[in-house]
């Protein structure tokens, strides 16, 4: 399969990059990304992934657009207030690039419905706002054998990592946070506040991490340039105030109920 001429032109700045090339752009076009959460992280992630030519999206969010979202959730405008975030995000994608395919689930992910809603994508990008959903998504990804890009923000700290807990020796998100958060929500964006531009950094970082997974699955090593390395299990701690980036290698928990035993 090759990209048609109008797509070659649209993605010319990608294709000329040796780290992407025609093969990498084709892999992006053939990729299916499930986005969990179309909020502060999901919005910029979706913008850059759609711009990158990811061919198919599934958007999952049960929330509606509120005025307090507009300070950071960049795909929404005043005209979207009260609309389903997932549907408004899909509408944005169709306006931006009608060639991309979008499926909408206006639903909240639970342990029971996660696998069904996620399906069999290339990867899941989780930018949701609570631990219960994150753990349900992680467990489903392990069970489905699907890669997971996880991104979160707490005030001025961002955390981004790629997980492949279904692979031997690779940790999952649950290996990292444990089981303590299953029942309760701990993220308190509403109470703590959050700076829009910083959430945007984390969202675009997550988009970059998702692109790494697509490049890796396309078999791109590209002579050690690094874009084909998904960096499984390496947590990127982003300090938005310094600013500074600290990578931490996570290890698989042999007692993890998500990915072990
Ligand atoms: Zn695990």
CSV table of C-alpha atoms and ligand atoms in Angstrom, one decimal:
chain,number,residue,atom,x,y,z
A,1,UNK,CA,0.0,0.0,0.0
A,2,UNK,CA,1.2,3.5,-0.7
A,3,UNK,CA,-0.1,6.9,0.2
A,4,UNK,CA,-2.1,8.8,-2.5
A,5,UNK,CA,-0.4,12.0,-3.9
A,6,UNK,CA,-2.5,14.5,-1.8
A,7,UNK,CA,-1.5,12.7,1.4
A,8,UNK,CA,2.2,12.7,0.4
A,9,UNK,CA,2.0,16.5,0.1
A,10,UNK,CA,0.2,16.9,3.4
A,11,UNK,CA,2.8,15.0,5.2
A,12,UNK,CA,5.9,16.1,3.3
A,13,UNK,CA,7.6,17.5,6.4
A,14,UNK,CA,7.3,14.1,8.1
A,15,UNK,CA,8.3,12.1,5.1
A,16,UNK,CA,11.5,14.0,4.6
A,17,UNK,CA,12.6,13.1,8.1
A,18,UNK,CA,14.8,10.0,7.9
A,19,UNK,CA,13.3,9.0,11.3
A,20,UNK,CA,9.8,8.8,9.7
A,21,UNK,CA,10.1,8.5,5.9
A,22,UNK,CA,7.4,7.1,3.7
A,23,UNK,CA,7.2,3.8,5.6
A,24,UNK,CA,6.7,5.6,8.9
A,25,UNK,CA,4.0,7.9,7.5
A,26,UNK,CA,2.2,4.8,6.1
A,27,UNK,CA,2.4,3.2,9.5
A,28,UNK,CA,0.8,6.4,11.0
A,29,UNK,CA,-1.9,6.3,8.4
A,30,UNK,CA,-2.7,2.6,9.2
A,31,UNK,CA,-2.6,3.1,13.0
A,32,UNK,CA,-5.7,3.1,15.2
A,33,UNK,CA,-5.4,5.1,18.4
A,34,UNK,CA,-7.9,4.8,21.2
A,35,UNK,CA,-8.0,8.1,23.2
A,36,UNK,CA,-9.3,7.7,26.7
A,37,UNK,CA,-10.3,11.2,27.9
A,38,UNK,CA,-10.7,14.2,25.6
A,39,UNK,CA,-9.7,16.7,28.2
A,40,UNK,CA,-6.6,18.8,28.9
A,41,UNK,CA,-4.2,16.0,27.9
A,42,UNK,CA,-6.4,14.4,25.3
A,43,UNK,CA,-7.1,17.6,23.4
A,44,UNK,CA,-3.5,18.5,22.4
A,45,UNK,CA,-2.6,14.8,22.0
A,46,UNK,CA,-5.5,14.4,19.6
A,47,UNK,CA,-4.5,17.6,17.7
A,48,UNK,CA,-1.0,16.4,17.1
A,49,UNK,CA,-1.9,12.8,16.4
A,50,UNK,CA,-4.6,13.9,13.9
A,51,UNK,CA,-2.1,16.3,12.3
A,52,UNK,CA,0.4,13.4,12.2
A,53,UNK,CA,-2.0,11.5,10.0
A,54,UNK,CA,-3.1,8.7,12.4
A,55,UNK,CA,-5.7,7.1,10.3
A,56,UNK,CA,-8.3,6.0,12.8
A,57,UNK,CA,-9.4,7.2,16.2
A,58,UNK,CA,-11.7,5.9,18.9
A,59,UNK,CA,-12.6,8.7,21.3
A,60,UNK,CA,-13.9,7.7,24.7
A,61,UNK,CA,-15.3,10.3,27.2
A,62,UNK,CA,-18.5,10.5,29.2
A,63,UNK,CA,-18.2,14.2,30.0
A,64,UNK,CA,-19.6,17.3,28.5
A,65,UNK,CA,-17.8,20.5,27.7
A,66,UNK,CA,-17.9,23.1,30.5
A,67,UNK,CA,-16.7,26.7,30.5
A,68,UNK,CA,-13.9,25.8,33.1
A,69,UNK,CA,-12.5,23.4,30.5
A,70,UNK,CA,-11.7,26.0,27.9
A,71,UNK,CA,-8.6,27.3,29.7
A,72,UNK,CA,-6.8,24.1,28.6
A,73,UNK,CA,-8.9,21.8,26.4
A,74,UNK,CA,-7.9,23.4,23.2
A,75,UNK,CA,-10.1,21.6,20.7
A,76,UNK,CA,-13.2,23.0,22.3
A,77,UNK,CA,-14.7,26.5,21.9
A,78,UNK,CA,-17.5,28.4,23.5
A,79,UNK,CA,-19.9,27.0,20.9
A,80,UNK,CA,-19.2,23.5,22.2
A,81,UNK,CA,-20.4,24.2,25.8
A,82,UNK,CA,-22.8,21.5,26.9
A,83,UNK,CA,-21.9,19.1,24.1
A,84,UNK,CA,-20.4,15.7,24.6
A,85,UNK,CA,-16.6,16.0,24.7
A,86,UNK,CA,-16.1,12.8,22.7
A,87,UNK,CA,-18.6,14.0,20.0
A,88,UNK,CA,-17.2,17.5,19.9
A,89,UNK,CA,-13.7,16.1,19.6
A,90,UNK,CA,-14.8,13.9,16.7
A,91,UNK,CA,-16.4,16.9,15.1
A,92,UNK,CA,-13.0,18.7,15.4
A,93,UNK,CA,-11.2,15.8,13.7
A,94,UNK,CA,-13.7,15.7,10.8
A,95,UNK,CA,-13.2,19.4,10.3
A,96,UNK,CA,-9.5,19.2,10.5
A,97,UNK,CA,-9.0,16.2,8.2
A,98,UNK,CA,-12.0,14.4,6.7
A,99,UNK,CA,-9.8,11.6,5.6
A,100,UNK,CA,-9.4,10.4,9.2
A,101,UNK,CA,-11.8,7.8,10.6
A,102,UNK,CA,-13.4,8.5,14.1
A,103,UNK,CA,-15.5,6.4,16.3
A,104,UNK,CA,-17.2,7.9,19.4
A,105,UNK,CA,-18.0,6.3,22.7
A,106,UNK,CA,-19.8,8.7,25.0
A,107,UNK,CA,-19.2,6.4,28.0
A,108,UNK,CA,-17.2,6.0,31.2
A,109,UNK,CA,-14.7,3.2,31.1
A,110,UNK,CA,-15.1,0.6,33.8
A,111,UNK,CA,-13.4,-2.8,34.5
A,112,UNK,CA,-16.4,-4.4,32.9
A,113,UNK,CA,-16.6,-2.5,29.6
A,114,UNK,CA,-13.0,-1.5,29.1
A,115,UNK,CA,-12.0,-4.3,26.7
A,116,UNK,CA,-15.1,-3.9,24.6
A,117,UNK,CA,-14.8,-0.2,24.3
A,118,UNK,CA,-11.0,-0.4,23.5
A,119,UNK,CA,-11.2,-3.2,20.9
A,120,UNK,CA,-8.0,-4.0,19.1
A,121,UNK,CA,-6.2,-0.8,18.4
A,122,UNK,CA,-2.5,-0.1,17.7
A,123,UNK,CA,-2.4,1.6,21.1
A,124,UNK,CA,-4.4,3.3,23.8
A,125,UNK,CA,-3.5,6.8,24.9
A,126,UNK,CA,-4.9,7.4,28.4
A,127,UNK,CA,-5.2,11.0,29.5
A,128,UNK,CA,-8.2,10.6,31.8
A,129,UNK,CA,-8.5,12.2,35.2
A,130,UNK,CA,-8.9,9.4,37.7
A,131,UNK,CA,-7.1,6.3,38.9
A,132,UNK,CA,-10.0,3.9,38.7
A,133,UNK,CA,-10.3,4.5,34.9
A,134,UNK,CA,-6.5,4.4,34.5
A,135,UNK,CA,-6.3,1.0,36.2
A,136,UNK,CA,-9.2,-0.4,34.3
A,137,UNK,CA,-7.6,0.8,31.0
A,138,UNK,CA,-4.3,-0.7,32.0
A,139,UNK,CA,-5.7,-4.1,32.9
A,140,UNK,CA,-7.7,-4.2,29.7
A,141,UNK,CA,-4.6,-3.3,27.6
A,142,UNK,CA,-2.6,-6.1,29.3
A,143,UNK,CA,-5.4,-8.6,28.6
A,144,UNK,CA,-5.8,-7.4,25.0
A,145,UNK,CA,-2.0,-7.3,24.4
A,146,UNK,CA,-2.2,-3.6,23.5
A,147,UNK,CA,0.4,-0.9,24.1
A,148,UNK,CA,-0.6,1.9,26.4
A,149,UNK,CA,0.6,5.5,26.5
A,150,UNK,CA,-0.3,6.9,29.9
A,151,UNK,CA,-0.1,10.6,30.7
A,152,UNK,CA,-1.1,12.5,33.8
A,153,UNK,CA,-0.7,15.9,35.4
A,154,UNK,CA,-0.7,17.0,39.0
A,155,UNK,CA,-0.2,20.8,39.4
A,156,UNK,CA,3.2,21.3,37.8
A,157,UNK,CA,4.3,17.7,37.6
A,158,UNK,CA,3.6,15.6,34.5
A,159,UNK,CA,4.1,11.9,34.2
A,160,UNK,CA,4.3,10.2,30.8
A,161,UNK,CA,5.2,6.5,30.1
A,162,UNK,CA,4.7,3.8,27.5
A,163,UNK,CA,3.6,0.5,28.8
A,164,UNK,CA,3.6,-3.0,27.4
A,165,UNK,CA,2.6,-5.0,30.4
A,166,UNK,CA,1.6,-8.0,28.3
A,167,UNK,CA,5.2,-8.6,27.3
A,168,UNK,CA,7.5,-10.6,29.5
A,169,UNK,CA,9.6,-8.5,31.8
A,170,UNK,CA,7.7,-5.3,31.0
A,171,UNK,CA,5.8,-3.5,33.8
A,172,UNK,CA,2.2,-2.3,33.4
A,173,UNK,CA,0.7,0.9,34.9
A,174,UNK,CA,-0.6,-1.1,37.8
A,175,UNK,CA,2.9,-2.3,38.6
A,176,UNK,CA,3.7,1.4,39.0
A,177,UNK,CA,0.8,2.7,41.1
A,178,UNK,CA,-0.3,-0.5,42.8
A,179,UNK,CA,-3.9,-1.5,43.8
A,180,UNK,CA,-4.6,1.2,46.4
A,181,UNK,CA,-6.4,3.6,44.0
A,182,UNK,CA,-8.9,1.2,42.5
A,183,UNK,CA,-11.9,2.5,44.4
A,184,UNK,CA,-11.2,6.2,44.7
A,185,UNK,CA,-10.3,9.1,42.6
A,186,UNK,CA,-7.2,10.9,43.7
A,187,UNK,CA,-6.6,13.4,41.0
A,188,UNK,CA,-7.9,16.8,42.1
A,189,UNK,CA,-7.5,19.1,39.1
A,190,UNK,CA,-10.6,21.1,40.2
A,191,UNK,CA,-9.3,21.6,43.7
A,192,UNK,CA,-5.6,22.0,42.9
A,193,UNK,CA,-5.7,24.0,39.7
A,194,UNK,CA,-3.7,23.4,36.6
A,195,UNK,CA,-2.0,25.6,34.1
A,196,UNK,CA,-3.2,25.1,30.6
A,197,UNK,CA,0.1,25.4,28.8
A,198,UNK,CA,1.7,22.8,31.0
A,199,UNK,CA,-1.1,20.3,30.4
A,200,UNK,CA,-0.5,21.0,26.8
A,201,UNK,CA,3.2,20.1,27.2
A,202,UNK,CA,2.2,16.8,28.8
A,203,UNK,CA,-0.4,16.1,26.1
A,204,UNK,CA,2.0,16.7,23.2
A,205,UNK,CA,4.7,14.7,25.0
A,206,UNK,CA,2.1,11.8,25.1
A,207,UNK,CA,1.5,12.3,21.4
A,208,UNK,CA,5.2,12.0,20.8
A,209,UNK,CA,5.3,8.8,22.9
A,210,UNK,CA,2.3,7.4,21.0
A,211,UNK,CA,4.1,8.0,17.7
A,212,UNK,CA,7.1,6.1,19.1
A,213,UNK,CA,4.9,3.1,19.5
A,214,UNK,CA,3.6,3.3,16.0
A,215,UNK,CA,7.1,3.7,14.6
A,216,UNK,CA,8.3,0.7,16.7
A,217,UNK,CA,5.4,-1.5,15.6
A,218,UNK,CA,6.1,-0.6,12.0
A,219,UNK,CA,9.5,-2.2,12.6
A,220,UNK,CA,11.4,1.1,12.4
A,221,UNK,CA,14.8,1.1,14.0
A,222,UNK,CA,16.0,3.7,11.7
A,223,UNK,CA,19.6,3.2,12.5
A,224,UNK,CA,19.4,3.9,16.2
A,225,UNK,CA,17.9,7.4,15.9
A,226,UNK,CA,15.6,6.4,18.7
A,227,UNK,CA,12.1,7.2,17.3
A,228,UNK,CA,11.6,3.5,16.9
A,229,UNK,CA,12.3,2.8,20.6
A,230,UNK,CA,9.0,2.9,22.5
A,231,UNK,CA,10.9,3.2,25.8
A,232,UNK,CA,8.6,0.7,27.5
A,233,UNK,CA,8.3,1.1,31.3
A,234,UNK,CA,10.4,4.3,31.4
A,235,UNK,CA,8.5,6.9,33.4
A,236,UNK,CA,9.2,10.5,32.3
A,237,UNK,CA,8.7,12.9,35.2
A,238,UNK,CA,8.2,16.4,33.9
A,239,UNK,CA,8.7,19.3,36.3
A,240,UNK,CA,6.9,22.2,34.7
A,241,UNK,CA,8.4,24.9,36.9
A,242,UNK,CA,12.1,24.2,36.6
A,243,UNK,CA,11.6,23.0,33.9
A,244,UNK,CA,13.3,19.6,34.0
A,245,UNK,CA,12.8,16.0,32.9
A,246,UNK,CA,13.7,13.0,34.9
A,247,UNK,CA,13.4,9.5,33.5
A,248,UNK,CA,12.7,6.6,35.9
A,249,UNK,CA,12.9,2.9,34.9
A,250,UNK,CA,9.9,1.0,36.3
A,251,UNK,CA,10.1,-2.7,37.0
A,252,UNK,CA,7.6,-5.4,36.6
A,253,UNK,CA,5.9,-6.4,39.9
A,254,UNK,CA,5.8,-10.2,40.1
A,255,UNK,CA,2.7,-9.9,42.3
A,256,UNK,CA,0.9,-7.5,40.1
A,257,UNK,CA,-2.7,-8.6,39.6
A,258,UNK,CA,-2.8,-6.7,36.2
A,259,UNK,CA,0.1,-8.4,34.4
A,260,UNK,CA,1.6,-11.2,36.4
A,261,UNK,CA,0.5,-14.7,37.3
B,1,LIG,ZN1,1.7,-5.0,36.2
